[in-house]
Amino acid sequence: MPTATTATNPWLAAEDTTPEEAAPEPTPQAAPALTGPAAPQAGVPAPAEDQRLPVVTVRDEASLWVVGAHGGSAESTIAALSESWRATSHRWPVPAAEAPVRAVLTARLSVSGIQAAQGALTQWACGLVPGVKLLGLVLVADAPGRVPRPVRDLAQVVGGGAPRTWQVPWIRTWRLGEPPDLGGSPRAARTLVKDLVALCDKEITNREDRA
């Protein structure tokens, strides 16, 4: 007599008899490399008074301070991308304590916006805002479509004075004042947030290692 076999229901998943294993540790996001100076440098001439941003002493906690180089620089929009980020209302945040604060500079991707960013970057580069660990410059497009060649060239020159530079394309919902939604945002916006989070985590880790 043939041996009876048990029929297998193809619609049911087979019982997993393998021993449980611990879930793998998530791979940390690699921090982007430097493309410009990491800290202020000796010999950089100070910008004119009208090209400097005001300075404010900050006592609140923030993993990152977002500094707008001018009005309409998307400062508050970028700060809203993370609950732990804070906008500074177009001012450099000088720490009240000894520990430095992390900051990113924002500006519109236009000639006037980039020129404002240049003045603010020079102010940082010559050492007028001590205690600020600048992570980079974020340039946000001010219109849909291709960026004009003169603007691209100026952005490349000025961006070379920042530790890193990111460019975010035109996002219509951001201009309409709607809460920024990373899920529906272009890849460049999602990459910006991942990079800044990784840089903040790296800075915190390095500080803890030195303590």
Coordinates of C-alpha atoms in Angstrom, one line a residue:
M1 CA 0.0 0.0 0.0
P2 CA 1.4 3.4 -0.9
T3 CA 2.4 5.6 2.0
A4 CA -0.1 8.4 2.7
T5 CA 1.1 11.9 2.2
T6 CA -0.2 15.1 3.8
A7 CA -1.3 17.7 1.2
T8 CA 0.2 21.1 1.5
N9 CA -2.0 24.2 1.2
P10 CA -0.1 26.4 -1.3
W11 CA -1.9 29.5 0.1
L12 CA -0.5 29.1 3.6
A13 CA 3.0 30.0 4.5
A14 CA 5.2 27.2 5.7
E15 CA 5.9 27.1 9.4
D16 CA 9.2 28.6 10.1
T17 CA 11.2 26.2 12.2
T18 CA 14.5 28.1 12.1
P19 CA 15.6 29.5 15.5
E20 CA 14.9 33.2 16.0
E21 CA 17.8 35.5 15.4
A22 CA 18.3 39.0 16.7
A23 CA 17.4 41.7 14.2
P24 CA 20.5 43.2 12.6
E25 CA 21.7 46.6 13.7
P26 CA 20.6 49.4 11.3
T27 CA 23.4 50.7 9.2
P28 CA 24.1 54.3 10.2
Q29 CA 23.8 56.8 7.4
A30 CA 27.3 57.9 6.2
A31 CA 28.0 61.6 6.7
P32 CA 28.8 63.4 3.5
A33 CA 32.4 64.4 2.9
L34 CA 33.7 68.0 3.1
T35 CA 33.8 70.0 -0.2
G36 CA 35.1 73.2 1.4
P37 CA 36.7 74.6 4.6
A38 CA 35.5 72.9 7.8
A39 CA 36.4 75.9 10.1
P40 CA 37.2 79.6 10.0
Q41 CA 40.6 80.4 8.6
A42 CA 43.2 83.1 9.4
G43 CA 43.6 85.9 6.9
V44 CA 39.9 86.0 5.7
P45 CA 38.9 89.7 5.6
A46 CA 35.8 90.7 7.5
P47 CA 32.8 91.6 5.4
A48 CA 31.3 95.1 5.5
E49 CA 28.8 95.7 8.3
D50 CA 25.8 95.7 5.9
Q51 CA 26.8 92.2 4.7
R52 CA 26.8 90.6 8.1
L53 CA 24.0 88.8 9.9
P54 CA 23.1 89.8 13.5
V55 CA 24.3 87.5 16.2
V56 CA 22.1 86.1 19.0
T57 CA 23.0 84.1 22.1
V58 CA 21.0 80.8 22.1
R59 CA 20.1 78.9 25.3
D60 CA 17.4 76.6 23.9
E61 CA 18.2 73.0 22.9
A62 CA 18.4 72.2 19.2
S63 CA 20.2 69.5 17.3
L64 CA 20.6 72.0 14.4
W65 CA 20.1 75.7 14.0
V66 CA 18.9 76.8 10.6
V67 CA 20.3 80.3 9.6
G68 CA 18.6 82.2 6.8
A69 CA 21.0 84.4 4.9
H70 CA 18.1 86.8 3.9
G71 CA 14.4 87.1 4.1
G72 CA 12.6 84.4 2.0
S73 CA 15.5 82.0 2.3
A74 CA 13.3 79.0 3.2
E75 CA 14.9 79.1 6.7
S76 CA 11.6 78.2 8.6
T77 CA 10.7 75.6 5.9
I78 CA 14.0 73.8 6.3
A79 CA 13.8 74.0 10.1
A80 CA 10.4 72.4 9.9
L81 CA 11.8 69.2 8.3
S82 CA 12.9 68.0 11.8
E83 CA 11.3 68.4 15.2
S84 CA 14.7 69.0 16.8
W85 CA 15.8 71.8 14.3
R86 CA 15.2 75.5 15.1
A87 CA 15.2 78.6 12.9
T88 CA 17.2 81.6 14.0
S89 CA 15.3 84.4 12.2
H90 CA 18.3 85.3 10.0
R91 CA 20.8 85.5 12.9
W92 CA 24.0 83.6 13.7
P93 CA 23.4 81.5 16.9
V94 CA 26.3 82.0 19.4
P95 CA 26.2 79.4 22.2
A96 CA 25.7 80.6 25.8
A97 CA 27.8 77.6 27.0
E98 CA 31.3 76.4 26.0
A99 CA 30.0 73.6 23.7
P100 CA 29.6 74.7 20.1
V101 CA 26.3 74.7 18.3
R102 CA 25.7 73.1 14.9
A103 CA 24.2 75.3 12.1
V104 CA 23.4 75.3 8.5
L105 CA 23.0 78.4 6.3
T106 CA 20.1 78.7 3.8
A107 CA 19.6 81.0 0.8
R108 CA 17.6 81.2 -2.4
L109 CA 19.2 80.0 -5.6
S110 CA 19.2 83.5 -7.1
V111 CA 22.0 86.1 -7.6
S112 CA 20.8 88.2 -4.7
G113 CA 20.3 85.1 -2.4
I114 CA 23.7 83.7 -3.2
Q115 CA 25.3 87.1 -2.6
A116 CA 23.7 87.3 0.8
A117 CA 25.0 83.8 1.6
Q118 CA 28.5 84.9 0.5
G119 CA 28.4 87.7 3.1
A120 CA 27.2 85.4 5.8
L121 CA 29.8 82.7 4.9
T122 CA 32.6 85.3 5.0
Q123 CA 31.4 86.5 8.4
W124 CA 31.7 82.9 9.6
A125 CA 35.0 82.2 7.8
C126 CA 36.8 85.2 9.3
G127 CA 35.9 84.1 12.9
L128 CA 33.2 86.7 13.8
V129 CA 30.7 84.0 15.0
P130 CA 32.8 81.8 17.4
G131 CA 31.2 78.7 18.7
V132 CA 29.3 77.9 15.5
K133 CA 30.0 74.6 13.8
L134 CA 28.8 75.2 10.3
L135 CA 27.7 72.1 8.5
G136 CA 27.1 73.7 5.1
L137 CA 25.0 75.8 2.8
V138 CA 21.5 74.9 1.5
L139 CA 20.5 76.7 -1.7
V140 CA 16.7 76.4 -2.5
A141 CA 15.5 77.1 -6.0
D142 CA 13.3 80.2 -6.3
A143 CA 11.5 79.1 -9.5
P144 CA 10.7 75.9 -11.3
G145 CA 12.8 74.8 -14.3
R146 CA 16.5 74.9 -15.1
V147 CA 18.7 77.3 -13.1
P148 CA 20.2 80.0 -15.4
R149 CA 23.9 79.5 -16.1
P150 CA 25.1 82.7 -14.4
V151 CA 23.3 81.6 -11.2
R152 CA 24.8 78.1 -11.4
D153 CA 28.3 79.6 -11.8
L154 CA 27.9 82.0 -8.9
A155 CA 26.5 79.1 -6.7
Q156 CA 29.6 77.0 -7.5
V157 CA 32.0 79.8 -6.6
V158 CA 30.3 80.8 -3.4
G159 CA 29.5 77.2 -2.4
G160 CA 33.2 76.6 -2.4
G161 CA 33.5 78.7 0.8
A162 CA 31.1 76.4 2.7
P163 CA 32.0 73.1 4.2
R164 CA 29.3 71.4 2.0
T165 CA 26.6 72.6 -0.4
W166 CA 23.2 71.2 -1.1
Q167 CA 20.7 72.4 -3.8
V168 CA 17.0 71.8 -3.3
P169 CA 14.8 72.2 -6.4
W170 CA 11.5 74.2 -6.6
I171 CA 8.8 72.6 -4.5
R172 CA 5.5 74.1 -5.0
T173 CA 3.9 73.0 -1.8
W174 CA 6.7 74.6 0.2
R175 CA 6.1 78.0 -1.5
L176 CA 2.4 77.7 -0.6
G177 CA 3.2 77.4 3.1
E178 CA 2.0 73.9 3.4
P179 CA 3.8 71.7 6.0
P180 CA 6.7 70.1 4.3
D181 CA 6.1 66.4 3.5
L182 CA 9.3 64.5 2.9
G183 CA 7.4 61.5 1.6
G184 CA 6.2 63.5 -1.4
S185 CA 9.3 65.7 -1.8
P186 CA 12.1 65.3 -4.4
R187 CA 15.0 63.1 -3.7
A188 CA 17.3 66.1 -3.1
A189 CA 15.2 67.2 -0.2
R190 CA 15.2 63.7 1.4
T191 CA 19.0 63.5 0.9
L192 CA 19.5 66.8 2.5
V193 CA 17.7 65.7 5.7
K194 CA 19.5 62.3 5.8
D195 CA 22.9 64.1 5.4
L196 CA 22.2 66.7 8.1
V197 CA 21.0 64.1 10.5
A198 CA 24.1 62.0 9.8
L199 CA 26.3 65.0 10.3
C200 CA 24.6 65.9 13.6
D201 CA 24.9 62.4 14.9
K202 CA 28.6 62.3 13.9
E203 CA 29.3 65.5 15.7
I204 CA 27.5 64.3 18.9
T205 CA 29.5 61.0 18.8
N206 CA 32.8 62.8 18.3
R207 CA 32.1 65.1 21.2
E208 CA 31.1 62.1 23.5
D209 CA 34.4 60.3 22.5
R210 CA 36.4 63.4 23.5
A211 CA 34.6 63.8 26.8

